[in-house]
Tab-separated table of C-alpha atoms in Angstrom:
chain	number	residue	atom	x	y	z
J	1	MET	CA	-21.290	-21.956	1.064
J	2	LYS	CA	-23.085	-18.731	-0.096
J	3	ASP	CA	-25.940	-19.470	2.650
J	4	ARG	CA	-23.294	-20.004	5.470
J	5	LEU	CA	-21.426	-16.744	4.861
J	6	ARG	CA	-24.856	-14.928	4.564
J	7	GLU	CA	-25.753	-16.540	7.901
J	8	ARG	CA	-22.458	-15.844	9.729
J	9	PHE	CA	-22.258	-12.102	8.665
J	10	SER	CA	-26.016	-11.455	8.758
J	11	ASN	CA	-25.794	-9.084	11.710
J	12	ARG	CA	-23.492	-6.931	9.923
J	13	ILE	CA	-24.183	-3.768	7.891
J	14	GLY	CA	-23.378	-3.870	4.111
J	15	ILE	CA	-20.838	-1.754	2.580
J	16	LYS	CA	-23.370	0.024	0.628
J	17	TRP	CA	-25.527	1.274	3.628
J	18	GLY	CA	-22.513	1.652	5.602
J	19	LEU	CA	-21.072	4.148	3.133
J	20	PHE	CA	-24.492	5.700	2.739
J	21	SER	CA	-24.833	6.432	6.579
J	22	GLY	CA	-21.491	7.425	6.745
J	23	PHE	CA	-21.982	10.275	4.176
J	24	ALA	CA	-25.322	11.123	5.445
J	25	ALA	CA	-23.725	11.493	9.249
J	26	PHE	CA	-21.194	13.689	7.921
J	27	ALA	CA	-23.641	15.942	6.113
J	28	ALA	CA	-25.865	16.067	9.175
J	29	ILE	CA	-22.835	16.924	11.553
J	30	ILE	CA	-21.700	19.782	9.011
J	31	LEU	CA	-25.349	21.353	9.090
J	32	VAL	CA	-25.548	21.004	12.975
J	33	MET	CA	-21.875	22.925	13.245
J	34	LEU	CA	-23.355	25.594	10.916
J	35	TRP	CA	-26.223	26.046	13.031
J	36	VAL	CA	-24.266	26.342	16.350
J	37	PHE	CA	-21.860	28.696	15.164
J	38	GLN	CA	-23.695	30.740	12.869
J	39	ILE	CA	-26.818	31.019	15.257
J	40	MET	CA	-26.199	29.986	18.830
J	41	PHE	CA	-22.689	31.524	19.228
J	42	LEU	CA	-22.582	34.410	16.661
J	43	GLY	CA	-23.200	36.995	19.144
J	44	SER	CA	-20.671	35.550	21.406
J	45	PHE	CA	-17.909	35.243	18.800
J	46	TYR	CA	-18.500	38.639	17.454
J	47	LYS	CA	-18.065	40.213	20.733
J	48	PHE	CA	-14.907	38.453	21.348
J	49	ILE	CA	-13.435	39.478	18.181
J	50	LYS	CA	-14.280	43.028	19.097
J	51	VAL	CA	-12.828	42.899	22.282
J	52	SER	CA	-9.745	41.176	20.884
J	53	ASP	CA	-9.358	44.031	18.162
J	54	ILE	CA	-9.665	46.802	20.650
J	55	LYS	CA	-7.162	45.115	23.113
J	56	ASN	CA	-4.744	44.294	20.356
J	57	SER	CA	-4.923	47.723	19.206
J	58	ALA	CA	-3.940	49.130	22.625
J	59	GLN	CA	-1.090	46.600	22.848
J	60	THR	CA	0.196	47.940	19.540
J	61	ILE	CA	0.052	51.680	20.591
J	62	GLU	CA	1.894	50.721	24.065
J	63	ARG	CA	4.711	49.160	22.105
J	64	ASN	CA	5.031	52.121	19.779
J	65	ILE	CA	4.432	54.791	22.362
J	66	ASN	CA	7.991	56.412	21.868
J	67	SER	CA	7.907	56.030	17.896
J	68	ASP	CA	8.276	59.200	15.903
J	69	ASP	CA	5.425	57.892	13.618
J	70	LEU	CA	2.939	57.308	16.676
J	71	SER	CA	0.413	59.719	14.953
J	72	THR	CA	0.281	57.633	11.727
J	73	LEU	CA	0.177	54.604	13.662
J	74	ILE	CA	-2.883	55.967	15.354
J	75	GLN	CA	-4.607	56.782	12.271
J	76	ASN	CA	-4.251	53.502	10.606
J	77	ILE	CA	-5.387	51.604	13.776
J	78	ALA	CA	-8.312	53.852	14.294
J	79	ARG	CA	-9.281	53.619	10.580
J	80	ASP	CA	-8.561	50.009	10.044
J	81	ASN	CA	-10.542	48.744	13.261
J	82	GLN	CA	-13.063	51.524	13.617
J	83	ILE	CA	-11.784	52.548	17.014
J	84	CYS	CA	-11.699	56.231	18.255
J	85	ILE	CA	-8.397	56.726	20.241
J	86	ILE	CA	-7.306	59.416	22.594
J	87	VAL	CA	-3.767	59.882	24.187
J	88	SER	CA	-3.852	62.528	26.845
J	89	ASP	CA	-1.723	63.249	30.109
J	90	GLU	CA	-2.566	62.850	33.847
J	91	TYR	CA	-4.043	66.223	33.664
J	92	GLY	CA	-6.316	65.521	30.741
J	93	ASP	CA	-4.378	67.445	28.220
J	94	LEU	CA	-4.777	65.848	24.648
J	95	PHE	CA	-1.527	64.695	22.766
J	96	TYR	CA	-3.250	62.470	20.131
J	97	SER	CA	-6.894	62.055	18.811
J	98	GLU	CA	-8.432	60.007	16.249
J	99	ASP	CA	-12.269	59.867	15.715
J	100	ALA	CA	-13.425	57.040	13.621
J	101	LEU	CA	-17.128	56.322	14.971
J	102	PRO	CA	-20.201	58.721	15.112
J	103	ASN	CA	-21.203	59.548	18.664
J	104	CYS	CA	-17.994	58.451	20.014
J	105	VAL	CA	-17.975	58.438	23.835
J	106	ILE	CA	-14.509	59.047	24.494
J	107	HIS	CA	-14.645	62.346	22.256
J	108	ARG	CA	-17.353	64.060	24.462
J	109	LEU	CA	-14.956	63.752	27.878
J	110	ASN	CA	-13.609	67.252	28.719
J	111	GLY	CA	-10.083	67.587	30.251
J	112	LEU	CA	-11.301	67.257	33.890
J	113	GLN	CA	-13.097	63.892	32.818
J	114	ARG	CA	-10.061	62.440	31.369
J	115	ALA	CA	-7.988	63.387	34.178
J	116	PHE	CA	-10.756	61.633	36.432
J	117	ILE	CA	-10.574	58.413	34.213
J	118	TYR	CA	-6.625	58.733	34.526
J	119	GLU	CA	-7.141	58.535	38.255
J	120	ILE	CA	-9.465	55.710	38.014
J	121	THR	CA	-7.104	53.698	35.536
J	122	ARG	CA	-4.493	54.226	37.995
J	123	ARG	CA	-6.361	52.990	40.801
J	124	ASN	CA	-7.273	49.860	38.904
J	125	GLY	CA	-3.878	48.861	38.333
J	126	GLY	CA	-3.275	50.786	34.989
J	127	VAL	CA	-5.640	49.178	32.925
J	128	TYR	CA	-9.529	49.630	32.736
J	129	PHE	CA	-12.065	47.895	30.617
J	130	GLU	CA	-16.034	48.431	30.468
J	131	GLN	CA	-18.828	47.625	28.176
J	132	PHE	CA	-22.067	49.350	28.461
J	133	PRO	CA	-25.353	50.315	26.186
J	134	GLU	CA	-24.945	53.469	24.098
J	135	ASP	CA	-28.254	54.474	25.009
J	136	ASN	CA	-26.934	55.110	28.359
J	137	MET	CA	-24.500	57.860	27.014
J	138	ARG	CA	-22.101	57.195	29.924
J	139	THR	CA	-19.299	59.714	29.875
J	140	VAL	CA	-17.437	58.397	32.907
J	141	PRO	CA	-16.999	54.969	34.195
J	142	ASN	CA	-19.248	54.063	37.263
J	143	TRP	CA	-18.473	50.636	38.623
J	144	ASP	CA	-21.559	50.931	41.258
J	145	GLN	CA	-24.140	51.681	38.617
J	146	GLN	CA	-25.727	48.446	37.165
J	147	ILE	CA	-27.055	48.885	33.790
J	148	PRO	CA	-29.924	46.555	32.325
J	149	GLU	CA	-28.867	45.101	29.125
J	150	ASN	CA	-30.921	45.524	26.094
J	151	PRO	CA	-29.930	42.876	23.519
J	152	ASP	CA	-31.134	45.003	20.387
J	153	SER	CA	-29.062	48.196	21.492
J	154	PRO	CA	-25.453	48.736	20.497
J	155	GLU	CA	-23.116	48.420	23.189
J	156	SER	CA	-19.930	50.616	23.682
J	157	MET	CA	-16.826	49.413	24.937
J	158	ILE	CA	-13.900	51.603	26.565
J	159	TYR	CA	-10.596	50.272	27.140
J	160	THR	CA	-7.892	52.417	28.908
J	161	PHE	CA	-4.262	51.894	30.023
J	162	ILE	CA	-1.421	53.960	31.165
J	163	THR	CA	1.998	53.867	29.793
J	164	GLU	CA	5.335	55.525	30.289
J	165	ARG	CA	7.355	57.244	27.703
J	166	GLU	CA	11.077	57.386	27.698
J	167	ASN	CA	11.217	60.992	29.100
J	168	GLY	CA	9.250	59.423	32.230
J	169	LYS	CA	6.016	61.134	31.414
J	170	HIS	CA	3.048	59.303	31.981
J	171	LEU	CA	0.306	58.826	29.369
J	172	LEU	CA	-3.533	57.656	29.196
J	173	VAL	CA	-4.502	56.115	26.375
J	174	LEU	CA	-8.368	55.477	25.966
J	175	LEU	CA	-9.799	53.301	22.984
J	176	ASN	CA	-13.501	53.183	22.277
J	177	SER	CA	-15.321	50.730	19.767
J	178	THR	CA	-18.960	49.962	19.279
J	179	ILE	CA	-20.550	46.404	19.184
J	180	SER	CA	-23.639	46.292	17.091
J	181	PRO	CA	-26.474	44.210	17.775
J	182	VAL	CA	-26.724	40.914	15.603
J	183	GLY	CA	-30.138	40.111	16.513
J	184	SER	CA	-31.574	41.030	12.728
J	185	THR	CA	-28.241	39.370	11.264
J	186	VAL	CA	-29.282	36.125	13.178
J	187	GLN	CA	-32.643	36.241	12.277
J	188	THR	CA	-31.373	36.623	8.583
J	189	LEU	CA	-28.920	33.702	8.838
J	190	ARG	CA	-31.528	31.428	10.350
J	191	VAL	CA	-33.847	31.815	7.580
J	192	GLN	CA	-30.866	31.344	4.952
J	193	LEU	CA	-29.665	28.284	6.947
J	194	THR	CA	-33.083	26.813	6.933
J	195	TRP	CA	-33.428	26.905	3.266
J	196	ILE	CA	-29.673	25.755	3.200
J	197	THR	CA	-30.488	22.907	5.179
J	198	VAL	CA	-33.353	21.621	3.441
J	199	ILE	CA	-31.347	21.922	0.195
J	200	MET	CA	-28.110	20.141	1.627
J	201	LEU	CA	-30.041	17.414	3.204
J	202	ILE	CA	-31.715	16.403	-0.277
J	203	LEU	CA	-28.151	16.742	-2.064
J	204	ALA	CA	-26.542	14.720	0.683
J	205	PHE	CA	-29.074	12.148	0.452
J	206	PHE	CA	-28.589	11.863	-3.294
J	207	LEU	CA	-24.782	12.065	-3.028
J	208	ALA	CA	-24.455	9.834	-0.386
J	209	LEU	CA	-26.690	7.046	-2.013
J	210	PHE	CA	-24.868	7.960	-5.593
J	211	LEU	CA	-21.267	7.584	-3.834
J	212	SER	CA	-22.279	4.593	-1.793
J	213	ARG	CA	-23.442	2.764	-5.082
J	214	ARG	CA	-20.354	3.850	-6.925
J	215	ILE	CA	-17.869	2.561	-4.360
J	216	SER	CA	-19.885	-0.349	-3.136
J	217	GLY	CA	-21.281	-1.716	-6.496
J	218	PRO	CA	-17.752	-3.019	-7.898
J	219	ILE	CA	-16.880	-4.532	-4.383
J	220	ILE	CA	-20.240	-6.282	-4.295
J	221	LYS	CA	-19.762	-7.713	-7.760
J	222	ILE	CA	-15.932	-8.886	-6.847
J	223	ASN	CA	-17.442	-10.434	-3.544
J	224	SER	CA	-20.065	-12.552	-5.803
J	225	SER	CA	-17.387	-13.468	-8.458
J	226	ALA	CA	-15.178	-14.597	-5.493
J	227	LYS	CA	-17.678	-16.961	-4.189
J	228	VAL	CA	-17.903	-18.462	-7.515
J	229	LEU	CA	-14.266	-18.745	-7.654
J	230	ALA	CA	-14.232	-20.495	-4.490
J	231	GLN	CA	-16.518	-23.017	-5.859
J	232	GLY	CA	-13.674	-24.056	-8.336
J	233	ASN	CA	-15.100	-21.909	-11.313
J	234	TYR	CA	-11.873	-20.539	-12.715
J	235	ASP	CA	-13.253	-18.978	-15.549
J	236	VAL	CA	-15.063	-16.411	-13.629
J	237	GLN	CA	-14.214	-12.602	-14.592
J	238	PHE	CA	-13.994	-9.987	-11.981
J	239	ALA	CA	-14.907	-6.434	-12.857
J	240	GLU	CA	-11.939	-3.970	-13.257
J	241	ASN	CA	-14.148	-0.815	-13.176
J	242	GLY	CA	-14.559	1.704	-10.379
J	243	TYR	CA	-11.937	3.635	-8.375
J	244	ARG	CA	-8.317	2.731	-9.013
J	245	GLU	CA	-7.687	0.422	-6.069
J	246	ILE	CA	-11.101	-1.418	-6.756
J	247	ALA	CA	-10.020	-2.066	-10.416
J	248	GLU	CA	-6.568	-3.075	-9.260
J	249	LEU	CA	-8.298	-5.508	-6.909
J	250	GLY	CA	-10.354	-6.923	-9.828
J	251	ALA	CA	-7.367	-7.067	-12.218
J	252	THR	CA	-5.339	-8.862	-9.197
J	253	LEU	CA	-8.024	-11.455	-8.837
J	254	ASN	CA	-8.409	-12.129	-12.328
J	255	TYR	CA	-4.560	-12.828	-12.350
J	256	ALA	CA	-5.073	-15.080	-9.562
J	257	ALA	CA	-8.246	-16.940	-11.024
J	258	LYS	CA	-5.908	-17.456	-14.149
J	259	GLU	CA	-3.034	-18.809	-12.200
J	260	LEU	CA	-5.373	-21.130	-10.127
J	261	SER	CA	-6.699	-22.485	-13.432
J	262	LYS	CA	-3.387	-23.364	-14.528
J	263	VAL	CA	-2.746	-25.075	-10.919
J	264	GLU	CA	-5.619	-26.848	-11.516
J	265	THR	CA	-4.574	-27.992	-14.948
J	266	LEU	CA	-1.300	-29.054	-13.718
J	267	ARG	CA	-3.016	-30.962	-11.047
J	268	ARG	CA	-4.981	-32.955	-13.337
J	269	ASP	CA	-2.022	-33.709	-15.589
J	270	LEU	CA	-0.187	-34.532	-12.429
J	271	ILE	CA	-2.811	-37.110	-11.618
J	272	ALA	CA	-2.654	-38.554	-15.271
J	273	ASN	CA	1.141	-38.425	-15.395
J	274	VAL	CA	1.533	-40.093	-12.210
J	275	SER	CA	-1.102	-42.581	-12.715
J	276	HIS	CA	0.610	-43.509	-16.223
J	277	ASP	CA	4.206	-43.557	-14.559
J	278	LEU	CA	2.918	-45.865	-11.791
J	279	ARG	CA	0.831	-48.188	-13.904
J	280	THR	CA	3.404	-48.892	-16.442
J	281	PRO	CA	5.893	-50.180	-13.974
J	282	LEU	CA	3.545	-51.991	-11.733
J	283	THR	CA	2.149	-53.753	-14.683
J	284	MET	CA	5.453	-54.935	-15.669
J	285	ILE	CA	6.159	-56.215	-12.203
J	286	THR	CA	2.873	-57.892	-11.738
J	287	GLY	CA	3.192	-59.407	-15.432
J	288	TYR	CA	6.592	-60.572	-14.927
J	289	ALA	CA	5.878	-61.821	-11.283
J	290	GLU	CA	2.609	-63.904	-12.548
J	291	VAL	CA	4.836	-65.380	-15.432
J	292	MET	CA	7.512	-66.624	-13.020
J	293	ARG	CA	4.837	-68.020	-10.521
J	294	ASP	CA	2.544	-69.699	-13.341
J	295	LEU	CA	5.117	-70.932	-15.916
J	296	PRO	CA	7.984	-73.233	-15.203
J	297	GLY	CA	11.387	-72.316	-16.453
J	298	GLU	CA	10.424	-68.496	-16.256
J	299	ASN	CA	12.039	-67.961	-12.802
J	300	THR	CA	15.161	-66.323	-14.786
J	301	PRO	CA	17.617	-63.727	-13.686
J	302	GLU	CA	16.626	-61.910	-16.510
J	303	ASN	CA	13.010	-61.808	-15.411
J	304	VAL	CA	14.140	-60.913	-12.069
J	305	GLN	CA	16.107	-57.982	-13.243
J	306	VAL	CA	13.091	-56.470	-15.041
J	307	ILE	CA	11.065	-56.775	-11.815
J	308	ILE	CA	13.981	-54.888	-10.126
J	309	ASP	CA	14.447	-52.209	-12.943
J	310	GLU	CA	10.668	-51.460	-12.738
J	311	ALA	CA	10.783	-51.203	-8.745
J	312	ASN	CA	13.895	-48.906	-9.088
J	313	ARG	CA	11.863	-46.937	-11.472
J	314	LEU	CA	8.872	-46.599	-9.111
J	315	THR	CA	11.495	-45.595	-6.455
J	316	THR	CA	12.920	-43.016	-8.531
J	317	LEU	CA	9.355	-41.432	-9.264
J	318	VAL	CA	8.527	-41.174	-5.620
J	319	ASN	CA	11.817	-39.739	-4.601
J	320	ASP	CA	11.886	-37.111	-7.544
J	321	MET	CA	8.437	-35.893	-6.210
J	322	LEU	CA	9.488	-36.190	-2.562
J	323	ASP	CA	12.844	-34.066	-3.469
J	324	LEU	CA	10.977	-31.620	-5.380
J	325	SER	CA	8.192	-30.821	-2.694
J	326	LYS	CA	11.196	-30.697	0.136
J	327	MET	CA	13.106	-28.005	-1.987
J	328	GLN	CA	10.380	-25.980	-3.021
J	329	ALA	CA	9.349	-25.949	0.618
J	330	GLY	CA	12.504	-25.022	1.473
J	331	ALA	CA	13.183	-28.084	3.853
J	332	GLN	CA	16.324	-29.370	2.078
J	333	LYS	CA	19.713	-27.497	2.775
J	334	LEU	CA	22.498	-27.067	0.471
J	335	SER	CA	25.922	-28.200	1.251
J	336	PRO	CA	28.096	-26.207	-1.078
J	337	SER	CA	31.791	-26.937	-1.608
J	338	PHE	CA	34.590	-26.831	-4.278
J	339	PHE	CA	34.505	-29.390	-6.924
J	340	ASP	CA	35.632	-30.124	-10.481
J	341	LEU	CA	32.322	-29.622	-12.534
J	342	THR	CA	33.893	-30.676	-15.846
J	343	GLU	CA	35.157	-34.058	-14.075
J	344	SER	CA	31.735	-34.443	-12.401
J	345	VAL	CA	29.877	-34.153	-15.795
J	346	ARG	CA	32.211	-36.654	-17.416
J	347	ASP	CA	31.711	-39.217	-14.664
J	348	ILE	CA	27.767	-38.885	-14.997
J	349	LEU	CA	28.072	-39.283	-18.862
J	350	GLY	CA	30.366	-42.278	-18.465
J	351	ARG	CA	27.635	-44.129	-16.537
J	352	TYR	CA	25.163	-43.218	-19.511
J	353	ASN	CA	27.530	-44.471	-22.235
J	354	LYS	CA	27.776	-48.038	-20.375
J	355	LEU	CA	23.847	-48.270	-19.928
J	356	THR	CA	22.474	-46.915	-23.019
J	357	ASP	CA	22.931	-46.995	-26.684
J	358	TYR	CA	22.608	-43.195	-27.161
J	359	HIS	CA	25.393	-41.214	-28.732
J	360	ILE	CA	26.310	-38.916	-25.750
J	361	SER	CA	29.460	-36.491	-26.391
J	362	PHE	CA	30.937	-33.654	-24.123
J	363	THR	CA	33.226	-30.882	-25.154
J	364	ALA	CA	34.970	-28.543	-22.691
J	365	ASP	CA	38.336	-26.495	-23.061
J	366	ARG	CA	39.667	-27.071	-19.618
J	367	ASP	CA	38.503	-28.338	-16.325
J	368	VAL	CA	36.518	-25.765	-14.139
J	369	THR	CA	36.217	-25.580	-10.355
J	370	VAL	CA	32.771	-24.160	-8.836
J	371	TYR	CA	31.280	-23.692	-5.468
J	372	ALA	CA	28.210	-25.473	-5.143
J	373	ASP	CA	26.235	-28.519	-3.924
J	374	GLU	CA	27.846	-31.279	-5.865
J	375	LEU	CA	25.060	-33.861	-5.496
J	376	LYS	CA	22.261	-31.402	-6.320
J	377	ILE	CA	24.228	-29.987	-9.412
J	378	SER	CA	24.750	-33.733	-10.715
J	379	GLN	CA	20.767	-34.094	-10.232
J	380	VAL	CA	20.689	-31.132	-12.812
J	381	VAL	CA	22.740	-32.629	-14.966
J	382	TYR	CA	21.187	-35.910	-14.867
J	383	ASN	CA	17.733	-34.408	-15.489
J	384	LEU	CA	18.733	-32.368	-18.374
J	385	VAL	CA	20.676	-35.400	-20.055
J	386	ASN	CA	17.376	-37.637	-19.431
J	387	ASN	CA	15.162	-34.917	-20.828
J	388	ALA	CA	17.525	-34.957	-23.968
J	389	ILE	CA	17.667	-38.404	-24.027
J	390	THR	CA	13.814	-38.643	-24.060
J	391	TYR	CA	13.304	-36.301	-26.635
J	392	THR	CA	16.305	-36.567	-28.996
J	393	GLY	CA	15.719	-37.770	-32.360
J	394	GLU	CA	15.983	-41.042	-34.192
J	395	ASP	CA	19.847	-40.566	-34.603
J	396	LYS	CA	19.773	-40.925	-30.337
J	397	VAL	CA	22.494	-38.242	-30.565
J	398	VAL	CA	22.874	-35.824	-27.279
J	399	ARG	CA	25.683	-33.235	-27.199
J	400	LEU	CA	27.144	-31.576	-24.062
J	401	ARG	CA	29.326	-28.590	-24.205
J	402	GLN	CA	30.944	-26.386	-21.547
J	403	THR	CA	31.823	-22.770	-22.255
J	404	GLU	CA	33.038	-19.611	-20.107
J	405	HIS	CA	32.520	-16.242	-20.288
J	406	ASP	CA	32.423	-13.229	-17.621
J	407	GLY	CA	33.791	-15.396	-15.021
J	408	LYS	CA	30.667	-18.005	-15.642
J	409	VAL	CA	30.836	-21.460	-16.900
J	410	ARG	CA	27.920	-22.559	-18.698
J	411	ILE	CA	26.986	-26.257	-19.471
J	412	GLU	CA	24.529	-26.821	-22.453
J	413	VAL	CA	22.781	-29.911	-23.339
J	414	ARG	CA	21.645	-30.313	-26.837
J	415	ASP	CA	19.171	-32.905	-28.282
J	416	THR	CA	18.100	-33.419	-31.874
J	417	GLY	CA	14.446	-33.819	-31.424
J	418	GLU	CA	11.281	-32.101	-32.700
J	419	GLY	CA	11.931	-28.952	-30.835
J	420	ILE	CA	9.302	-26.957	-28.741
J	421	GLU	CA	6.829	-24.646	-29.735
J	422	GLN	CA	7.938	-20.838	-28.770
J	423	ASP	CA	4.616	-20.084	-26.749
J	424	LYS	CA	5.201	-23.088	-24.574
J	425	LEU	CA	8.845	-22.406	-23.587
J	426	LYS	CA	7.888	-20.542	-20.695
J	427	ASP	CA	5.670	-23.390	-19.235
J	428	ILE	CA	8.321	-26.062	-19.416
J	429	TRP	CA	9.948	-25.331	-16.101
J	430	GLU	CA	6.592	-25.554	-14.274
J	431	ARG	CA	5.825	-28.220	-12.055
J	432	TYR	CA	4.314	-31.266	-13.672
J	433	TYR	CA	4.249	-29.633	-17.110
J	434	LYS	CA	4.743	-31.969	-19.932
J	435	VAL	CA	5.149	-30.838	-23.628
J	436	ASP	CA	4.423	-34.403	-24.642
J	437	LYS	CA	1.110	-35.210	-22.721
J	438	ALA	CA	-0.072	-38.091	-24.778
J	439	HIS	CA	2.771	-40.511	-23.681
J	440	LYS	CA	3.394	-41.348	-27.352
J	441	ARG	CA	6.793	-42.763	-26.610
J	442	ALA	CA	8.649	-44.420	-23.695
J	443	GLN	CA	10.254	-42.068	-21.570
J	444	ILE	CA	13.350	-42.213	-18.968
J	445	GLY	CA	12.321	-40.228	-15.971
J	446	THR	CA	9.426	-39.142	-14.279
J	447	GLY	CA	8.241	-36.017	-15.914
J	448	LEU	CA	9.641	-33.757	-13.175
J	449	GLY	CA	13.043	-33.287	-14.236
J	450	LEU	CA	12.984	-29.939	-15.376
J	451	SER	CA	10.996	-28.344	-12.481
J	452	ILE	CA	13.453	-30.046	-10.088
J	453	VAL	CA	16.322	-28.311	-12.285
J	454	LYS	CA	14.834	-25.034	-11.782
J	455	THR	CA	14.365	-25.456	-7.987
J	456	ILE	CA	18.064	-26.336	-7.585
J	457	LEU	CA	19.353	-23.496	-9.764
J	458	ASP	CA	17.242	-20.976	-7.949
J	459	MET	CA	18.493	-22.206	-4.774
J	460	HIS	CA	21.980	-21.727	-6.002
J	461	GLY	CA	20.974	-18.382	-7.588
J	462	GLY	CA	22.412	-19.620	-10.999
J	463	ALA	CA	20.889	-18.682	-14.535
J	464	TYR	CA	19.470	-21.120	-16.765
J	465	GLY	CA	17.271	-21.213	-19.824
J	466	VAL	CA	16.357	-22.971	-23.102
J	467	GLN	CA	16.491	-22.397	-27.027
J	468	SER	CA	14.536	-24.411	-29.259
J	469	GLU	CA	13.744	-24.698	-32.898
J	470	GLN	CA	11.121	-26.685	-34.131
J	471	GLY	CA	12.286	-29.581	-36.515
J	472	VAL	CA	15.857	-29.061	-35.133
J	473	GLY	CA	15.985	-29.637	-31.582
J	474	SER	CA	16.402	-27.832	-28.059
J	475	THR	CA	19.458	-26.580	-26.057
J	476	PHE	CA	19.009	-26.366	-22.235
J	477	TRP	CA	21.667	-24.603	-20.248
J	478	PHE	CA	22.701	-23.500	-17.011
J	479	GLU	CA	25.486	-21.122	-15.455
J	480	LEU	CA	27.535	-21.054	-12.266
J	481	ASP	CA	30.259	-18.798	-10.978
J	482	VAL	CA	33.855	-20.019	-11.755
J	483	GLN	CA	36.174	-20.337	-8.888
J	484	GLY	CA	39.894	-19.626	-9.236
J	485	ASP	CA	42.707	-22.349	-8.759
J	486	SER	CA	43.618	-21.382	-5.616
J	487	VAL	CA	40.610	-20.130	-3.278
J	488	VAL	CA	41.446	-18.914	0.062
J	489	GLU	CA	37.855	-17.700	1.319
J	490	ALA	CA	34.698	-19.233	0.412
J	491	PRO	CA	32.090	-17.387	-1.336
J	492	LYS	CA	28.899	-16.089	0.495
J	493	PRO	CA	26.481	-18.877	1.679
J	494	LEU	CA	24.084	-19.911	-1.048
J	495	SER	CA	20.338	-19.799	-0.373
J	496	ASN	CA	18.540	-22.815	1.099
J	497	VAL	CA	15.307	-22.021	-0.443
J	498	SER	CA	14.071	-21.769	-3.897
J	499	ARG	CA	13.228	-18.290	-5.481
């Protein structure tokens, strides 16, 4: 099986190397992004930010051009953004001036030049922007003159716009900022990133290797244990270490293995029980039939009755197994109706009193009506009584009692047998489970009775249980809802599948 699985998935990458490749690829992508944004586009990003700062500052001034605190605002903008700012009228006369840069271009302008720039800005639609190298020392804009770019030379930006105050006066706002060269910065970053890349690649390699082993190790162990489990070794243990989800998976599979082990034990018990239960009546039928064939005078009604009884016992065994399987599969539907539970129990016990020499008693304060499947509930009573008859003491006493509390009726079936060990009480309702696995005594029934009881009561939503004391006996009970004497509307439909 292992070889078949290995061949089937041989073309797929393992989780260990898949995780390693993923972590390594992630680290490589991060390093590539650092190189791209810190080296290739650093200058472009820096220029973009500086241009955005000067334009945003211009918009702030324009929005507050009528403010009484305009002078303070201009001072703050100039100080915070390292921008020179001048506000003048159309004739070049100064209103506000803030010099935040050495060698500021716009503070070299005289009134006539400012008036000239006002006219150029007006012709350009009220806004003008220009970048040029500081080495050029330009004092007025010149659209026609082409200036060669020098990447190692600082650049100067001039942004101008015309705005109107509330009194109708037009003002020219000039802003000047400097873009410093980033060549030396890029070179420094390149050296730093080279070392960072080497260190990060080494760290990423070992980190990816560690994490891939840390995550995949428990999963690989669980996979190996699962293959052992698939071969029928239910004693295998799954590792419950690693991260929480992996540890929970290991714990869940350990629980599943434990339950599968129980099922396997029950399956073996089933084969032994059914083989025993089938062999006994078949032996009786074969033996009596051979006697009737071979011995004259043995073809008597008594011998025929034995064969009929044993055949009926076989039929009951097969029917119980089929009924249990159908109910647990949800194939059998309930047919609920109102009926007298107390009278139904009396009728069942009347049949037992005619056919057995056991002392079976039943006490009830009054007759109680319930809403349930009468045939299925009669199966519950039959199986509980059969179980009590099978395990009661030498006095052959079985007691049934009916009680009521909180709108429910309880039927108790008590025997005087050896009792059940406390650690086995939780298992007696399981399918095919038997406390007496050695078949030391003759048994009435099939050994499936309590599992049938559990399934039927689960279908009805009824409660059930057992109290047992060793050396004293056991009391099995179940509860159903009591219905009133005059019921107009039926209760909600009962479930048709076992819980």
